[in-house]
Tab-separated table of C-alpha atoms in Angstrom:
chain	number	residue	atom	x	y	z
E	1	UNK	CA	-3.704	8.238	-22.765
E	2	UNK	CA	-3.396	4.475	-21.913
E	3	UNK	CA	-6.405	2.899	-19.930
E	4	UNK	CA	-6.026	-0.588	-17.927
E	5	UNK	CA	-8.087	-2.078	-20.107
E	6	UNK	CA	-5.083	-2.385	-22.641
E	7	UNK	CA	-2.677	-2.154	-20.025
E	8	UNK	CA	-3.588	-5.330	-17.488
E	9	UNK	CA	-3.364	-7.849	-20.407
E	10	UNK	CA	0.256	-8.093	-20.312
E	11	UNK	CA	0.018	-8.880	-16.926
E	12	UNK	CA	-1.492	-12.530	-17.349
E	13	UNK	CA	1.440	-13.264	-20.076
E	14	UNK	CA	4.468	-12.256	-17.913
E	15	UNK	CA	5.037	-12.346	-14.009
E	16	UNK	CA	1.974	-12.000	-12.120
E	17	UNK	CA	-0.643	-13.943	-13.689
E	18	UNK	CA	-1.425	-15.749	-9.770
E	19	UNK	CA	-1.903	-11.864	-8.604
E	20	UNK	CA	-4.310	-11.022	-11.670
E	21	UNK	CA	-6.218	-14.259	-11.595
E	22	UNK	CA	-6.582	-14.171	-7.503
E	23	UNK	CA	-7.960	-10.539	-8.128
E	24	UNK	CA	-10.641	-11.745	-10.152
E	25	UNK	CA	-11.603	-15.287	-8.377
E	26	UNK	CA	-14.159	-13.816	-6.550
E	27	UNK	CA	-15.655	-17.181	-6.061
E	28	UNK	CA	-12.259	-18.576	-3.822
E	29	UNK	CA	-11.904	-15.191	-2.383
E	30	UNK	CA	-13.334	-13.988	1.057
E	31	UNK	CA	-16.688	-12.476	0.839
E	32	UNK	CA	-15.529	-9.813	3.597
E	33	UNK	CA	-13.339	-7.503	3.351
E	34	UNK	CA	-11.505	-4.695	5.418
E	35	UNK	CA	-12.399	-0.892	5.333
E	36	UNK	CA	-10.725	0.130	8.065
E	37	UNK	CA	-7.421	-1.389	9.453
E	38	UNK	CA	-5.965	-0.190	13.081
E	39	UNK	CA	-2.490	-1.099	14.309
E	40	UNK	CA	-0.512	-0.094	17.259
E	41	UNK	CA	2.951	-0.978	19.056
E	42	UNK	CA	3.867	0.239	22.506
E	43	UNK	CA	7.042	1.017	22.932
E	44	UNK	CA	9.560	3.067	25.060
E	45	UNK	CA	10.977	4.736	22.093
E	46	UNK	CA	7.366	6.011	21.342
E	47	UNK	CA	4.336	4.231	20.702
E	48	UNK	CA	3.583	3.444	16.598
E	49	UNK	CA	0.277	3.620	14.786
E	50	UNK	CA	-1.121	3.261	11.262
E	51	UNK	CA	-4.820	3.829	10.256
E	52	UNK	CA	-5.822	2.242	6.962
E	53	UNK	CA	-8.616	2.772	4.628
E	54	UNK	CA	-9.621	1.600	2.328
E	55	UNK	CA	-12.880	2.882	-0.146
E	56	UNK	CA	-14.036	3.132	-3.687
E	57	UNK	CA	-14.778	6.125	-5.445
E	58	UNK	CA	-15.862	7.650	-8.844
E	59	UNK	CA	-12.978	7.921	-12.020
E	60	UNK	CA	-14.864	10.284	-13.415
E	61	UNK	CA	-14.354	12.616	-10.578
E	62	UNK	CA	-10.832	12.271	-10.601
E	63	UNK	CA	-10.501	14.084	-13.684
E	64	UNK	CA	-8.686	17.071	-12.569
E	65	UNK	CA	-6.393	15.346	-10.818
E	66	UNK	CA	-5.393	11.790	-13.083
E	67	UNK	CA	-5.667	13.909	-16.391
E	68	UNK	CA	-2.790	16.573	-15.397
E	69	UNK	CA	-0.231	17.100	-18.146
E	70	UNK	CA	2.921	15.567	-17.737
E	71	UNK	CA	6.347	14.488	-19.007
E	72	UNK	CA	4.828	10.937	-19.789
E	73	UNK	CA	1.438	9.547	-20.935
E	74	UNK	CA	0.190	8.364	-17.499
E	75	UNK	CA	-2.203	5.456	-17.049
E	76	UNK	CA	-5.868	6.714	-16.851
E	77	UNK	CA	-8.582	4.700	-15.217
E	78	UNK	CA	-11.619	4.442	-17.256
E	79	UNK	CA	-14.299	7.213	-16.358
E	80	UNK	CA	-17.353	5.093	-16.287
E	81	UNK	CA	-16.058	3.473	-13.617
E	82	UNK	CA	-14.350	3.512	-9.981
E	83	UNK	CA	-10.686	3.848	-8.472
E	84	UNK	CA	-9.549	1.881	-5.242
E	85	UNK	CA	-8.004	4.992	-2.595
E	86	UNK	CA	-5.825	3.872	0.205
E	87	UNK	CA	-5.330	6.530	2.652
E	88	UNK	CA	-2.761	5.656	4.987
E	89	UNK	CA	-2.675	7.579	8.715
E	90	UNK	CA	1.069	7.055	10.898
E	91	UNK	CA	3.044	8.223	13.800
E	92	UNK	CA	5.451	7.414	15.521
E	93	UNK	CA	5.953	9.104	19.519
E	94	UNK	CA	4.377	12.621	18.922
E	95	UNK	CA	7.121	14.086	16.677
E	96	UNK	CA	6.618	11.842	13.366
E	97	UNK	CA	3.654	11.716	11.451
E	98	UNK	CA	3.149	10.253	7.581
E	99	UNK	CA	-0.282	10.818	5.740
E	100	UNK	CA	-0.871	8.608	2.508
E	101	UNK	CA	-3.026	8.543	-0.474
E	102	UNK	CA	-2.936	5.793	-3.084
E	103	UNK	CA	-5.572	5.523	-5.965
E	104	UNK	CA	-5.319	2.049	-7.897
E	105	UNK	CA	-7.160	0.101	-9.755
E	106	UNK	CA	-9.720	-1.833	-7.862
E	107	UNK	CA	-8.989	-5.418	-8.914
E	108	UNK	CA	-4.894	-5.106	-9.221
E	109	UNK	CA	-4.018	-2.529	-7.118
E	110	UNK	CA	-1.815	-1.249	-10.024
E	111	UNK	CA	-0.965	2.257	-9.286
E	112	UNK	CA	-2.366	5.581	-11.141
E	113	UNK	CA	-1.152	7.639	-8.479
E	114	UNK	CA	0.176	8.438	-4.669
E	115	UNK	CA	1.043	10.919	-2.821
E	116	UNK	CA	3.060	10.738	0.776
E	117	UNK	CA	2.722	14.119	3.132
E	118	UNK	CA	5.658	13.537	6.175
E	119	UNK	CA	6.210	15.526	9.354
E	120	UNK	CA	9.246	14.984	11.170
E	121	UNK	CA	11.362	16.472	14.190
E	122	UNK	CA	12.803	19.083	11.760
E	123	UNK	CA	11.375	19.398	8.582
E	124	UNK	CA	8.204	18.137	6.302
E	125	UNK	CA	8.334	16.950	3.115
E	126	UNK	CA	5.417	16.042	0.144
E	127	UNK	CA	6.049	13.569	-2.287
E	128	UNK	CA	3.604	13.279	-5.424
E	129	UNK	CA	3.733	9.914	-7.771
E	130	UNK	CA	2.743	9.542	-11.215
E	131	UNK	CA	2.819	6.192	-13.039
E	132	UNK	CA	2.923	5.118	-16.777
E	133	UNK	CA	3.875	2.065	-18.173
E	134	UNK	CA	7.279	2.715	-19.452
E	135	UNK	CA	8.316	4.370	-16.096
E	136	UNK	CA	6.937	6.738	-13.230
E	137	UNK	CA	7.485	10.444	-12.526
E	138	UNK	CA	8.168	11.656	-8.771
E	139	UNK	CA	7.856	14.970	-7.487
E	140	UNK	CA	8.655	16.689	-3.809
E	141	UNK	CA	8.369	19.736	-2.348
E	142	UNK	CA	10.270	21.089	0.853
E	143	UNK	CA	9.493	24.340	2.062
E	144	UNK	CA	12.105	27.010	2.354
E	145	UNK	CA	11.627	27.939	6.188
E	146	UNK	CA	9.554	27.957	9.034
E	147	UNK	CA	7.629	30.352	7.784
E	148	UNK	CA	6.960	28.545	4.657
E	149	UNK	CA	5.989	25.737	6.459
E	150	UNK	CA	2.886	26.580	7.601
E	151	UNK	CA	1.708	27.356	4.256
E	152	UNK	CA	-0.358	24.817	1.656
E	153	UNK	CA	2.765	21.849	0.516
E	154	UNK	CA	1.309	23.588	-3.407
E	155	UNK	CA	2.969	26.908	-1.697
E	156	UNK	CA	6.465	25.587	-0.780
E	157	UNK	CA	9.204	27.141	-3.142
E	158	UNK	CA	11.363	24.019	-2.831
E	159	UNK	CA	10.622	21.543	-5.695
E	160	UNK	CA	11.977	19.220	-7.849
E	161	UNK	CA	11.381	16.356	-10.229
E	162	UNK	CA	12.576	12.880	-11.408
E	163	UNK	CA	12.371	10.371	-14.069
E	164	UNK	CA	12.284	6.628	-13.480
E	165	UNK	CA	12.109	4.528	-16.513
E	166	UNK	CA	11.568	0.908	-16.666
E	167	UNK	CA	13.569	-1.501	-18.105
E	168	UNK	CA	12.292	-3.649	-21.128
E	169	UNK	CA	11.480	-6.504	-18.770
E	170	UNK	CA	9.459	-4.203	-16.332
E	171	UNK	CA	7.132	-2.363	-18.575
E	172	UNK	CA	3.475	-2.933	-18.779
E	173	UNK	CA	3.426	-4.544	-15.522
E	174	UNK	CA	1.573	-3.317	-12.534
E	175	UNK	CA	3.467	-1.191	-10.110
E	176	UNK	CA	2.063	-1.111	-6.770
E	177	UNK	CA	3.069	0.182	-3.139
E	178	UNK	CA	4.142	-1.706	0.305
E	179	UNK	CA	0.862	-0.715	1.738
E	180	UNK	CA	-1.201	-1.909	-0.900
E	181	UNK	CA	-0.113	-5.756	-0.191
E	182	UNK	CA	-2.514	-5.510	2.920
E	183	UNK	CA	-5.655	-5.494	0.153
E	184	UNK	CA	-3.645	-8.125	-2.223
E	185	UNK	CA	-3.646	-10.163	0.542
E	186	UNK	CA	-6.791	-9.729	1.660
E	187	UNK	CA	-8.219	-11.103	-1.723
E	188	UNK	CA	-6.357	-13.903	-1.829
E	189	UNK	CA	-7.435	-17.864	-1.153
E	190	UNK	CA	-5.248	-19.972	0.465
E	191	UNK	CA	-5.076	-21.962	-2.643
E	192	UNK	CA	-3.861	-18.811	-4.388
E	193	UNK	CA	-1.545	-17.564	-2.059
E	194	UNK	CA	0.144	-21.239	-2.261
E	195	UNK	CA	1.266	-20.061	-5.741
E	196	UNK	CA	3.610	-17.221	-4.290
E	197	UNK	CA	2.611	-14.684	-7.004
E	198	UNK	CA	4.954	-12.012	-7.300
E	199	UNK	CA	4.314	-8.129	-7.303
E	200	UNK	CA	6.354	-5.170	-8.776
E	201	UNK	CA	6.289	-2.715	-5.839
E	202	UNK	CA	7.080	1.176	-6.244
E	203	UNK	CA	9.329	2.659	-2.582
E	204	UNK	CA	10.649	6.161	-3.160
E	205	UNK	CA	12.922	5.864	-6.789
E	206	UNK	CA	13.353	2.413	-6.103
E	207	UNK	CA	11.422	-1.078	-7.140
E	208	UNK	CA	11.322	-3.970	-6.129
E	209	UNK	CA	9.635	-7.694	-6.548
E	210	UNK	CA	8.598	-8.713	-3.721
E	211	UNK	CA	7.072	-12.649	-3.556
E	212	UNK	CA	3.836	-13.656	-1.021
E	213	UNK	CA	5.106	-16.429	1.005
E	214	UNK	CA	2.898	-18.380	2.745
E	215	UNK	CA	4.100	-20.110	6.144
E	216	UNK	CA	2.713	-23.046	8.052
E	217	UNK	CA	-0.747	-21.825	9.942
E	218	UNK	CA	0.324	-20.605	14.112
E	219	UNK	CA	-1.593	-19.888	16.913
E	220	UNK	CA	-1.710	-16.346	17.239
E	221	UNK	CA	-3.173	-14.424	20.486
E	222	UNK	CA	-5.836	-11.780	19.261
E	223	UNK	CA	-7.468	-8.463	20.983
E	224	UNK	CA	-8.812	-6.466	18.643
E	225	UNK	CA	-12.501	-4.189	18.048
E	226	UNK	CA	-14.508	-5.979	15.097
E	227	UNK	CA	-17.229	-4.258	13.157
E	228	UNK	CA	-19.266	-5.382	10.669
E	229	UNK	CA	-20.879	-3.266	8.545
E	230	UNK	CA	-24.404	-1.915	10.259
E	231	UNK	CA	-23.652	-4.521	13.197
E	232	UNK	CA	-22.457	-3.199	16.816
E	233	UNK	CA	-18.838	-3.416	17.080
E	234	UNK	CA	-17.420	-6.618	19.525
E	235	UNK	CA	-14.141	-7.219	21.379
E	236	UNK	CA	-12.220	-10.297	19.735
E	237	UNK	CA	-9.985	-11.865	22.081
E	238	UNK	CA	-9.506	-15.499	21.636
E	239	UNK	CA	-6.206	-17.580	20.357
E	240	UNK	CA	-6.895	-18.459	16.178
E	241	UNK	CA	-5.002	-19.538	13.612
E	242	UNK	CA	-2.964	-17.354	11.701
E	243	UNK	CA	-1.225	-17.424	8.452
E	244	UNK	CA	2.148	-15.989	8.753
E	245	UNK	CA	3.231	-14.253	5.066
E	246	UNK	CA	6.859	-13.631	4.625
E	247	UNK	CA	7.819	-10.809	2.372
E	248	UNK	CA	10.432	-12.152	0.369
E	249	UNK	CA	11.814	-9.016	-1.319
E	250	UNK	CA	13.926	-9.001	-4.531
E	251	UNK	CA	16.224	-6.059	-6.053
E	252	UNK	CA	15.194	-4.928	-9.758
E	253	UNK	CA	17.566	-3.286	-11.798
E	254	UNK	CA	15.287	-0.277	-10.910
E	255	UNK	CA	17.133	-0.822	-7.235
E	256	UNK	CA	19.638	1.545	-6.072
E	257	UNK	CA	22.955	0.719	-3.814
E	258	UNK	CA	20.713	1.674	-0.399
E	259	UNK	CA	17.921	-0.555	-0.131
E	260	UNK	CA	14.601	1.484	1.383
E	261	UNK	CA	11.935	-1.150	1.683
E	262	UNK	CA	9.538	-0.899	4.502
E	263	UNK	CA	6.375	-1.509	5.637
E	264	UNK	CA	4.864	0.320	8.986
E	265	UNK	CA	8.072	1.705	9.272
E	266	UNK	CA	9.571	-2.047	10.052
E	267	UNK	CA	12.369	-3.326	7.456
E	268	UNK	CA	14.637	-6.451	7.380
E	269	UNK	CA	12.961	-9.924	6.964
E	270	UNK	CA	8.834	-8.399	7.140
E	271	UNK	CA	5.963	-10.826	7.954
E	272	UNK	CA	2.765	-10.517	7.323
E	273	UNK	CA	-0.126	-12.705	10.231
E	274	UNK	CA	-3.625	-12.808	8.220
E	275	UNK	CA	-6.577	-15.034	9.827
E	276	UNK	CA	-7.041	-17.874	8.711
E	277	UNK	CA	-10.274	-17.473	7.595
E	278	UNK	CA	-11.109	-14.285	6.018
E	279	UNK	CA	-7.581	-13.294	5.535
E	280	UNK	CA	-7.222	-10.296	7.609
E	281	UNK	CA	-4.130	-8.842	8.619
E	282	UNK	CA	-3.529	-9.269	12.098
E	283	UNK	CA	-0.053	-8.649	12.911
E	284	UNK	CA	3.277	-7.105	11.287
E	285	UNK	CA	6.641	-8.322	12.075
E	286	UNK	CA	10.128	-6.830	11.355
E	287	UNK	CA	13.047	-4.918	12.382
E	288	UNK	CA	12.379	-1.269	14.175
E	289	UNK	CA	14.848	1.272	14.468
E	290	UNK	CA	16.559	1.705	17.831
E	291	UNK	CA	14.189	-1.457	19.113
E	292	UNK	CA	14.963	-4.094	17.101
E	293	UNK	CA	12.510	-6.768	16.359
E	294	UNK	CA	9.385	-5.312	17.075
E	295	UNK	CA	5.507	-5.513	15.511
E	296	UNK	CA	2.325	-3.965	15.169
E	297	UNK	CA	-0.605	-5.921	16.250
E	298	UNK	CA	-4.468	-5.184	14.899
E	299	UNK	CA	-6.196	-3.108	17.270
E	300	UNK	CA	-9.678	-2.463	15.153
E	301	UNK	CA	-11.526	-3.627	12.345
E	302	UNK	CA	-13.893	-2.741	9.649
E	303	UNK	CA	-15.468	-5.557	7.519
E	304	UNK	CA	-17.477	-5.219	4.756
E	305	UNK	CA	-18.623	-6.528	1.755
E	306	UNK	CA	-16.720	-7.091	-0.997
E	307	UNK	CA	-17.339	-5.123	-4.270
E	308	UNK	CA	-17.917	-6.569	-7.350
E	309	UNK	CA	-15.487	-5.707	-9.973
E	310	UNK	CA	-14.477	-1.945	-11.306
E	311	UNK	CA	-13.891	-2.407	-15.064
């Protein structure tokens, strides 16, 4: 089964060479770094929130789960050492709720695997992603009625399964997810980000490339919790300077005829506010549906030190 040790090489010799070598600059890179990321938007149509988090933990007891047979050979991490897990926590008024897992590779944020659990007005819905490096496998499960649906998602009698495979140009490149650019950016220097690197990012069947691109520095108004790790947390509210990232986000040949790219539930032109300083996220800007322009602003932090590398 491949292992990123073979497959992150390629990487430096095609399209995102900035991305791999801000990943491992640990000497330009912020010293802190997020654990736990809260956003929230009020809103008539029902508020919005998102939980991030963000922790490291063991390959080797992953086993069960990253060594699974399958239709391809997937990409393994290597047991010795650890895997980068995302969980991802949103609603949307009381009705909608999405729960998110990603486990990546620590110093890429290529994907090994992710799995999306929704909860809508009428139905719910599991999603389960597996990624290799000549394509990705995607699995969901529905359940058949109401009765059904209070049962495990591994229960539900509804299921089926498809097959994306890259293109020439698109294999052995890192595949990553929307939500994962909040830790690419996090890890990234100003000097870096100045480069615009460019990341292959994984939606439902779709992929896209979707370019960092820095902004002239504005004043943004804060209010948010702060923690350090073992300090007492402290209200932020102050005006700082703020990076504004715009998501500039590119069709593959991987991209179907109805685009799907989101982040926080916001599409159209997406912007990303980090601080200035340790690169943060602050603030995310787009289109809402039924609201129109709308964002999510940072309501609490977790900082803490940065790990040193995985592999």
């Amino acid at each position: 089964m491949p292992s990123l040790a073979r497959y992150c090489l390629p990487l430096i010799v095609l399209m995102f060479s900035p991305w791999v070598l801000a990943a491992t600059a640990d000497s330009e890179a912020p010293t802190m770094t997020w654990q736990v990321l809260d956003f929230q938007r009020k809103s008539t149509w029902g508020d919005a929130n998102s939980r991030l988090t963000l922790s490291r933990i063991a390959a080797a007891g992953l086993d069960t789960v990253l060594r699974q047979p399958g239709a391809r050979s997937y990409l393994q991490p290597n047991p010795t050492r650890s895997v980068q897990e995302l969980q991802v926590e949103a609603t949307v008024g009381t009705k909608n709720q999405v729960s998110l897992q990603l486990l990546m590779h620590p110093e890429t944020q290529a994907l090994y695997q992710r799995s999306r659990f929704s909860i809508g007005r009428k139905d719910r819905r599991f999603k389960f992603f597996r990624y290799a490096e000549d394509g990705l496998t995607r699995q969901r499960r529905d359940p058949a009625d109401k009765k059904e649906a209070k049962l495990p998602e591994q229960q539900w009698s509804r299921s089926s399964s498809t097959e994306v495979n890259y293109p020439q140009e698109l294999q052995n490149t890192a595949v990553t997810s929307p939500f994962a650019l909040f830790v690419v950016l996090s890890r990234l220097s100003p000097e870096q980000l100045e480069q615009q690197p460019t990341l292959l990012v994984n939606t439902d069947t779709n992929v896209y490339k979707v370019t960092l691109s820095p902004q002239p520095a504005q004043q943004l108004d804060v209010d948010y919790t702060l923690e350090r790790s073992g300090q007492t947390a402290q209200r932020r509210q102050e005006t700082i300077n703020a990076i504004p990232v715009k998501l500039v986000v590119t069709p593959t040949a991987l991209t179907s005829n109805k685009p799907d790219f989101e982040l926080m539930g916001l599409s159209g032109e997406i912007t990303v506010f980090i601080d200035g300083l340790d690169h943060t996220p602050l603030r995310v800007a787009g289109i809402a549906p039924r609201v129109g322009a709308a964002h999510l602003d940072i309501a609490n932090v977790v900082l803490a030190e940065r790990q040193g590398p995985a592999d």
